[in-house]
Coordinates of C-alpha atoms in Angstrom, one line a residue:
M48 CA -21.0 23.8 9.3
E49 CA -18.5 22.1 11.5
A50 CA -14.6 23.1 10.8
P51 CA -13.7 19.7 9.5
Q52 CA -16.7 19.2 6.6
R53 CA -15.1 22.7 5.5
M54 CA -12.0 21.8 4.9
K55 CA -13.3 18.6 3.0
A56 CA -15.5 20.7 0.7
A57 CA -12.5 23.1 0.4
A58 CA -10.3 19.9 -0.4
Q59 CA -13.2 18.5 -3.0
R60 CA -13.4 22.3 -4.9
C61 CA -9.7 22.2 -5.4
V62 CA -9.2 18.9 -7.2
D63 CA -12.4 20.0 -9.1
A64 CA -11.0 23.2 -10.2
R65 CA -7.4 21.7 -11.4
R66 CA -9.2 18.5 -12.5
H67 CA -8.1 19.0 -16.7
E68 CA -4.5 20.0 -15.8
L69 CA -4.1 16.7 -13.2
H70 CA -5.3 14.8 -16.3
A71 CA -3.1 16.5 -18.6
L72 CA -0.5 15.7 -16.1
S73 CA -1.4 11.4 -15.8
R74 CA -1.6 11.7 -19.5
D75 CA 1.3 13.0 -19.9
I76 CA 3.5 10.8 -18.0
W77 CA 1.1 7.6 -20.0
S78 CA 1.8 8.7 -23.3
R79 CA 5.5 8.1 -22.3
P80 CA 5.9 5.0 -20.5
E81 CA 9.4 4.3 -18.9
L82 CA 10.8 1.5 -17.1
G83 CA 11.8 1.3 -14.0
G84 CA 14.3 3.7 -13.2
N85 CA 14.2 4.7 -16.1
E86 CA 11.4 7.3 -15.6
T87 CA 13.6 11.0 -16.2
H88 CA 10.7 12.5 -18.5
A89 CA 8.0 11.3 -15.2
H90 CA 10.6 12.2 -12.9
D91 CA 10.4 16.1 -15.0
T92 CA 6.7 16.0 -15.3
L93 CA 6.1 16.0 -11.8
V94 CA 8.9 18.5 -10.8
R95 CA 7.6 21.4 -13.1
F96 CA 4.0 20.3 -12.1
F97 CA 4.8 21.2 -8.1
S98 CA 7.4 24.0 -9.4
R99 CA 5.0 26.3 -11.0
D100 CA 3.7 26.5 -7.5
E101 CA 6.0 28.8 -5.2
A102 CA 4.4 27.8 -2.2
W103 CA 6.5 24.5 -3.1
T104 CA 9.7 23.5 -2.0
V105 CA 10.6 20.8 -5.2
H106 CA 14.1 19.1 -4.7
A107 CA 14.5 16.9 -8.1
H108 CA 16.6 13.5 -7.8
H109 CA 15.8 13.3 -4.2
V110 CA 18.0 10.3 -3.4
L111 CA 17.5 8.5 -6.2
P112 CA 18.2 9.7 -9.8
T113 CA 14.3 10.0 -10.5
A114 CA 12.8 10.3 -7.8
F115 CA 12.0 13.8 -6.1
R116 CA 10.1 15.5 -3.2
A117 CA 7.9 18.4 -2.6
S118 CA 7.0 20.0 0.6
W119 CA 4.2 22.4 1.3
G120 CA 3.8 24.7 5.0
P121 CA 4.1 23.5 8.0
A122 CA 1.0 25.7 8.4
G123 CA -2.6 25.7 10.6
G124 CA -0.9 25.9 13.9
G125 CA -2.8 27.6 16.9
A126 CA -2.5 27.1 20.2
G127 CA 0.4 24.1 19.4
A128 CA 2.6 27.0 18.1
G129 CA 6.1 24.9 18.5
E130 CA 5.4 21.5 18.1
P131 CA 7.1 19.7 15.6
P132 CA 5.0 19.8 12.1
L133 CA 2.6 16.4 11.5
N134 CA 4.1 15.7 8.2
V135 CA 1.6 13.8 6.3
A136 CA 2.8 12.5 2.9
F137 CA 1.4 11.3 -0.1
L138 CA 3.3 8.6 -2.9
C139 CA 3.3 9.6 -6.7
E140 CA 4.8 6.0 -8.7
Y141 CA 5.1 6.5 -12.1
D142 CA 6.7 3.5 -13.6
A143 CA 5.6 1.6 -16.6
L144 CA 6.0 -2.6 -17.7
P145 CA 8.0 -3.5 -21.0
G146 CA 6.5 -3.8 -23.6
I147 CA 2.8 -2.9 -22.9
G148 CA 3.7 0.5 -21.0
H149 CA 0.9 1.9 -18.0
A150 CA -0.3 -1.7 -17.7
C151 CA -0.9 -1.1 -14.4
G152 CA -2.1 2.4 -14.1
H153 CA 0.9 3.9 -12.0
N154 CA 0.2 7.2 -14.2
L155 CA -2.6 6.9 -12.1
I156 CA -1.5 6.8 -9.3
A157 CA 0.8 9.6 -9.5
E158 CA -2.6 12.2 -10.5
V159 CA -4.0 10.7 -7.7
G160 CA -1.2 11.3 -4.8
A161 CA -0.4 15.1 -7.2
A162 CA -4.5 15.5 -6.2
A163 CA -4.8 14.5 -2.8
A164 CA -2.1 16.9 -1.9
L165 CA -3.2 19.6 -3.2
G166 CA -6.2 19.3 -2.1
L167 CA -5.6 19.0 1.6
K168 CA -3.2 22.0 1.2
A169 CA -6.7 23.9 -0.2
A170 CA -8.0 22.6 3.0
L171 CA -5.2 23.3 5.3
E172 CA -5.6 27.1 3.7
T173 CA -9.3 27.2 5.8
R174 CA -7.6 26.8 8.9
T175 CA -5.0 29.1 11.0
D176 CA -5.8 27.2 14.3
L177 CA -5.4 23.3 14.5
H178 CA -3.9 22.5 17.8
R179 CA -0.4 21.0 15.5
P180 CA 0.7 22.9 12.4
V181 CA 1.0 20.4 9.9
K182 CA 3.2 19.5 6.4
I183 CA 2.7 18.1 3.4
T184 CA 5.2 16.3 1.5
V185 CA 4.3 14.8 -2.1
L186 CA 7.8 12.0 -2.8
G187 CA 7.8 10.2 -6.3
T188 CA 8.9 6.7 -5.6
P189 CA 10.0 5.2 -8.7
A190 CA 11.1 1.6 -9.9
E191 CA 7.9 -0.1 -7.9
E192 CA 8.0 -2.7 -10.3
V193 CA 11.5 -4.0 -10.2
N194 CA 13.6 -2.4 -8.2
G195 CA 11.5 -1.7 -4.7
G196 CA 12.7 2.3 -4.9
K197 CA 10.5 3.1 -1.5
I198 CA 12.7 0.6 0.1
D199 CA 15.8 2.1 -1.2
L200 CA 14.3 5.5 0.3
I201 CA 13.4 4.2 3.7
L202 CA 16.7 2.8 3.8
A203 CA 18.2 6.2 3.1
G204 CA 15.8 7.7 5.2
A205 CA 13.6 9.8 2.9
F206 CA 11.0 8.5 5.2
A207 CA 11.9 9.2 8.8
D208 CA 10.3 12.3 9.5
F209 CA 6.3 11.1 7.8
D210 CA 3.9 11.0 10.3
L211 CA 1.5 9.0 7.6
V212 CA 1.5 8.0 4.4
F213 CA -1.3 7.8 1.4
M214 CA -1.1 6.7 -2.0
A215 CA -3.9 4.2 -3.8
H216 CA -3.1 1.8 -6.5
P217 CA -5.7 1.3 -9.5
A218 CA -7.5 -2.1 -9.0
Q219 CA -10.7 -4.1 -10.2
Q220 CA -12.7 -2.9 -7.6
D221 CA -12.7 -0.7 -4.5
A222 CA -11.6 -1.7 -1.2
S223 CA -9.9 0.3 1.6
F224 CA -7.5 -3.0 1.9
L225 CA -6.5 -5.8 0.0
P226 CA -4.4 -8.5 1.8
C227 CA -1.0 -7.8 -0.7
I228 CA 1.5 -10.4 0.5
T229 CA 5.5 -10.8 0.3
V230 CA 7.6 -11.7 -1.9
D231 CA 11.4 -12.3 -2.5
E232 CA 13.5 -13.1 -5.9
V233 CA 16.0 -16.3 -5.9
L234 CA 17.8 -16.7 -8.4
V235 CA 20.3 -20.2 -8.5
K236 CA 23.3 -21.4 -10.3
Y237 CA 25.0 -23.9 -10.8
H238 CA 28.1 -24.7 -12.1
G239 CA 29.3 -28.2 -13.6
K240 CA 31.8 -29.6 -15.9
A241 CA 32.1 -29.7 -19.6
A242 CA 32.4 -32.6 -21.9
H243 CA 31.5 -34.1 -25.0
A244 CA 28.1 -35.4 -24.5
S245 CA 28.4 -38.3 -26.4
A246 CA 32.0 -39.1 -26.7
Y247 CA 33.1 -39.2 -22.7
P248 CA 30.0 -38.2 -21.2
W249 CA 31.6 -39.0 -17.9
E250 CA 34.2 -36.6 -17.4
G251 CA 31.4 -33.8 -17.5
V252 CA 29.4 -33.1 -14.3
N253 CA 25.6 -31.8 -15.5
A254 CA 24.4 -28.8 -14.5
L255 CA 21.5 -28.5 -16.6
D256 CA 20.4 -32.3 -14.2
A257 CA 20.7 -30.3 -11.6
A258 CA 18.3 -27.0 -12.4
V259 CA 15.9 -30.1 -13.2
L260 CA 16.0 -31.6 -10.1
A261 CA 15.7 -28.8 -8.3
Y262 CA 12.8 -27.5 -10.6
N263 CA 11.3 -31.0 -9.7
N264 CA 11.9 -30.8 -6.1
L265 CA 10.5 -27.7 -5.9
S266 CA 6.8 -29.0 -7.7
A267 CA 7.2 -31.8 -5.2
L268 CA 7.8 -29.2 -2.6
R269 CA 4.4 -27.9 -3.8
Q270 CA 2.2 -30.8 -2.5
Q271 CA 3.5 -29.9 1.3
L272 CA 2.6 -25.9 1.3
R273 CA 0.0 -24.1 2.7
P274 CA -2.5 -23.2 0.1
E275 CA -1.8 -19.8 0.1
W276 CA 1.7 -20.0 0.2
R277 CA 3.2 -19.8 -4.1
L278 CA 6.8 -20.7 -5.9
H279 CA 6.7 -20.1 -9.4
G280 CA 10.2 -19.4 -11.6
I281 CA 11.7 -20.2 -14.3
I282 CA 15.1 -22.5 -16.0
K283 CA 16.6 -18.9 -17.2
H284 CA 19.8 -20.5 -18.7
G285 CA 20.0 -24.4 -19.8
G286 CA 23.2 -24.6 -21.0
E287 CA 24.6 -24.3 -25.0
Q288 CA 24.9 -27.3 -27.1
P289 CA 22.9 -30.5 -27.2
N290 CA 26.1 -32.0 -27.4
I291 CA 28.1 -30.6 -24.5
V292 CA 27.4 -31.3 -21.2
P293 CA 26.0 -28.3 -19.7
A294 CA 28.6 -26.4 -17.1
F295 CA 26.7 -24.1 -16.3
T296 CA 22.7 -23.3 -15.3
Q297 CA 20.7 -20.7 -13.9
L298 CA 16.9 -20.8 -12.5
E299 CA 15.0 -17.4 -11.5
F300 CA 12.0 -17.9 -8.6
Y301 CA 9.8 -16.1 -7.2
L302 CA 8.8 -16.9 -3.2
R303 CA 5.2 -16.0 -1.5
T304 CA 3.8 -15.8 1.2
P305 CA 0.9 -13.6 3.3
Q306 CA 3.1 -12.7 6.0
V307 CA 6.9 -12.2 6.4
E308 CA 8.0 -14.5 8.7
D309 CA 5.8 -17.6 7.1
L310 CA 8.8 -16.3 4.1
R311 CA 12.0 -17.0 6.4
V312 CA 10.6 -20.6 5.8
L313 CA 9.3 -21.6 3.1
K314 CA 13.1 -20.1 1.9
A315 CA 14.7 -22.5 3.5
K316 CA 12.8 -25.2 2.4
A317 CA 13.2 -23.7 -0.9
E318 CA 17.0 -23.9 -0.3
A319 CA 16.8 -27.7 0.4
C320 CA 15.8 -28.5 -2.8
F321 CA 18.2 -26.3 -4.8
R322 CA 21.2 -27.5 -2.7
A323 CA 20.0 -30.7 -2.9
A324 CA 19.9 -30.9 -6.5
A325 CA 23.7 -29.9 -6.2
V326 CA 24.5 -32.8 -3.9
A327 CA 22.7 -34.9 -6.5
T328 CA 25.0 -34.2 -9.3
G329 CA 28.0 -32.9 -7.7
C330 CA 27.8 -29.3 -9.0
R331 CA 28.2 -26.3 -6.8
V332 CA 25.6 -24.2 -6.4
E333 CA 25.1 -20.4 -6.0
I334 CA 21.8 -19.0 -3.7
T335 CA 21.5 -15.2 -4.1
Y336 CA 18.4 -12.9 -3.3
P337 CA 19.6 -10.3 -6.1
G338 CA 17.0 -8.2 -5.2
H339 CA 14.6 -6.6 -2.2
C340 CA 12.1 -8.3 -0.2
Y341 CA 8.8 -6.8 -0.6
Y342 CA 6.6 -7.1 2.5
N343 CA 3.2 -7.7 3.3
I344 CA 1.0 -4.5 4.2
L345 CA 0.3 -3.9 7.6
P346 CA -3.7 -3.1 7.8
N347 CA -4.4 0.1 9.6
A348 CA -8.1 -0.6 10.8
T349 CA -8.6 3.0 11.6
L350 CA -7.3 4.6 8.5
A351 CA -9.3 1.9 6.5
K352 CA -12.7 3.2 7.9
L353 CA -12.0 6.3 7.9
Y354 CA -11.5 6.4 3.8
E355 CA -14.7 4.2 3.7
N356 CA -17.0 6.7 5.0
N357 CA -15.1 9.7 3.4
G358 CA -15.4 7.9 -0.2
T359 CA -19.0 6.3 0.6
A360 CA -19.9 9.9 1.0
L361 CA -18.5 11.2 -2.0
G362 CA -20.5 7.8 -4.0
I363 CA -17.8 4.9 -4.2
Q364 CA -18.8 1.7 -3.3
F365 CA -17.2 -0.9 -1.2
Q366 CA -17.2 -4.2 -2.2
E367 CA -16.5 -7.5 0.3
Q368 CA -12.7 -7.9 0.3
S369 CA -11.3 -10.3 -1.2
A370 CA -9.5 -12.8 0.4
N371 CA -7.5 -14.4 -2.4
F372 CA -5.8 -11.1 -3.7
S373 CA -1.8 -12.1 -4.1
G374 CA 0.0 -9.2 -5.2
S375 CA 3.0 -7.5 -4.1
T376 CA 4.3 -3.5 -3.8
D377 CA 7.1 -2.3 -1.8
F378 CA 4.2 -0.3 -0.1
G379 CA 4.2 -3.4 2.3
N380 CA 7.8 -1.9 3.4
V381 CA 6.3 1.4 4.0
S382 CA 3.9 0.4 6.2
F383 CA 6.1 -1.5 8.7
V384 CA 8.2 1.8 9.3
V385 CA 5.1 4.5 9.1
P386 CA 1.3 4.7 9.4
G387 CA -0.5 4.6 5.6
L388 CA -3.2 3.7 3.4
H389 CA -3.0 2.2 0.0
P390 CA -6.3 1.9 -1.1
F391 CA -7.1 -0.1 -4.1
F392 CA -10.2 2.3 -6.8
Y393 CA -11.6 1.1 -10.3
I394 CA -11.0 2.8 -13.3
C395 CA -14.1 1.7 -15.4
T396 CA -12.9 -1.3 -17.0
E397 CA -13.4 -5.1 -15.8
A398 CA -9.5 -5.1 -17.7
L399 CA -7.1 -7.1 -15.5
N400 CA -3.5 -4.8 -14.4
H401 CA -0.7 -6.1 -16.4
T402 CA -2.5 -6.5 -19.6
E403 CA -3.1 -4.2 -22.8
E404 CA -6.4 -3.4 -22.4
Y405 CA -5.9 -2.2 -19.3
T406 CA -3.3 0.1 -20.3
E407 CA -5.8 1.3 -22.5
A408 CA -8.1 2.3 -19.9
A409 CA -5.4 3.9 -17.7
G410 CA -4.7 6.7 -19.9
A411 CA -8.7 6.8 -21.2
E412 CA -11.0 9.9 -20.1
K413 CA -13.5 7.8 -18.2
A414 CA -11.0 7.0 -15.6
Q415 CA -10.4 10.2 -14.4
L416 CA -13.9 10.1 -12.6
F417 CA -12.7 7.0 -10.3
T418 CA -9.8 8.6 -9.9
L419 CA -9.8 12.1 -8.7
R420 CA -12.7 10.7 -6.5
T421 CA -10.2 8.5 -5.1
A422 CA -7.4 11.6 -4.3
K423 CA -10.8 13.4 -2.4
A424 CA -11.3 10.3 -0.1
L425 CA -7.5 10.4 0.6
A426 CA -6.9 14.6 1.2
M427 CA -11.0 14.1 3.4
T428 CA -8.8 10.9 5.2
A429 CA -5.7 13.7 5.5
V430 CA -8.3 15.5 6.6
D431 CA -10.3 13.6 9.5
V432 CA -6.4 12.9 10.9
V433 CA -5.3 16.5 11.0
C434 CA -7.7 17.4 13.2
C435 CA -7.7 14.6 15.2
P436 CA -4.1 13.6 15.6
D437 CA -4.5 11.4 18.2
L438 CA -5.4 8.9 15.5
L439 CA -2.6 8.3 14.6
S440 CA -2.2 6.1 17.9
C441 CA -5.3 3.5 16.4
G442 CA -5.2 1.2 14.0
R443 CA -2.2 -0.6 13.7
P444 CA -1.8 -4.7 14.4

């Protein structure tokens, strides 16, 4: 058996040997769902998991209150002693959704990240003659659902020393890549003037009229948008009382496009709609973008092909890639700063993400076969790169 195959076999044995504690890890996180930025139990659980092995250097509360970083190595450098290590990172998400818990399966993302890291560590422990030393880092990335925790970590430099990043997300199918798209949130506030709506309405400046006009402007705009562009939202505040001309209203919209450059165009069109409503009613308008913009994921053809090869060897059946997937993730921003892979994996349910049925599936025993098989495929793909670091120069668009 050639060295890479021996390493891959070691990774698989490691994941199999630790399957019970890995399942317990994800069940523990699943049973105590926490919203983004407040994942104290999940953070502490993962920190304890890696701290049990003294070979891992663990930093709790890394940059963000509920982020962590666990590192192992460098190891395996033979001929390349003295070279900077190849730092392979695995990302763990663990935030839940309001009211329905882990309906996006982030507990399984945490399990996959931990299991793949352990598998790669076991693989590297079989070799001392790699050309370049290798380091493994597990990065806990909170608040994907709401705040874009990975973007905060990028801005703080937490990804600066990574050469390669892996994570995997549960979905309805196994896929090495799905076209996650950009998304940005916009808040629009209209400031008018209150007046008695019956006695002297002419003294008022109606902020609700502005909100309604803006909403209708956007509805008309949709007729001229590209089919794959999306804008959708709500009127969050429409006034206080029916007999008072509303002095304040607020809308919240999401803007989505397949590519970042398209989003700039859509934002300009939407802002024109918001401002036109203010001009028509005499209101003052505030347009803000309160959160991070989530970028589209840049595909990496080389890593995707390696992952498909390894997954197929493990029995994963990859379906034809969907062209209509319209989810968004802050991993897209990661893909712009470091080569990475973000495959999706089936967990033995036909339920859709962000539903109560998916919450149950994410905690079920039957999801484990698919979850740990995905972790093995990620670790095996990392082995391919470790054994041939030149692959990192391939596959970027």
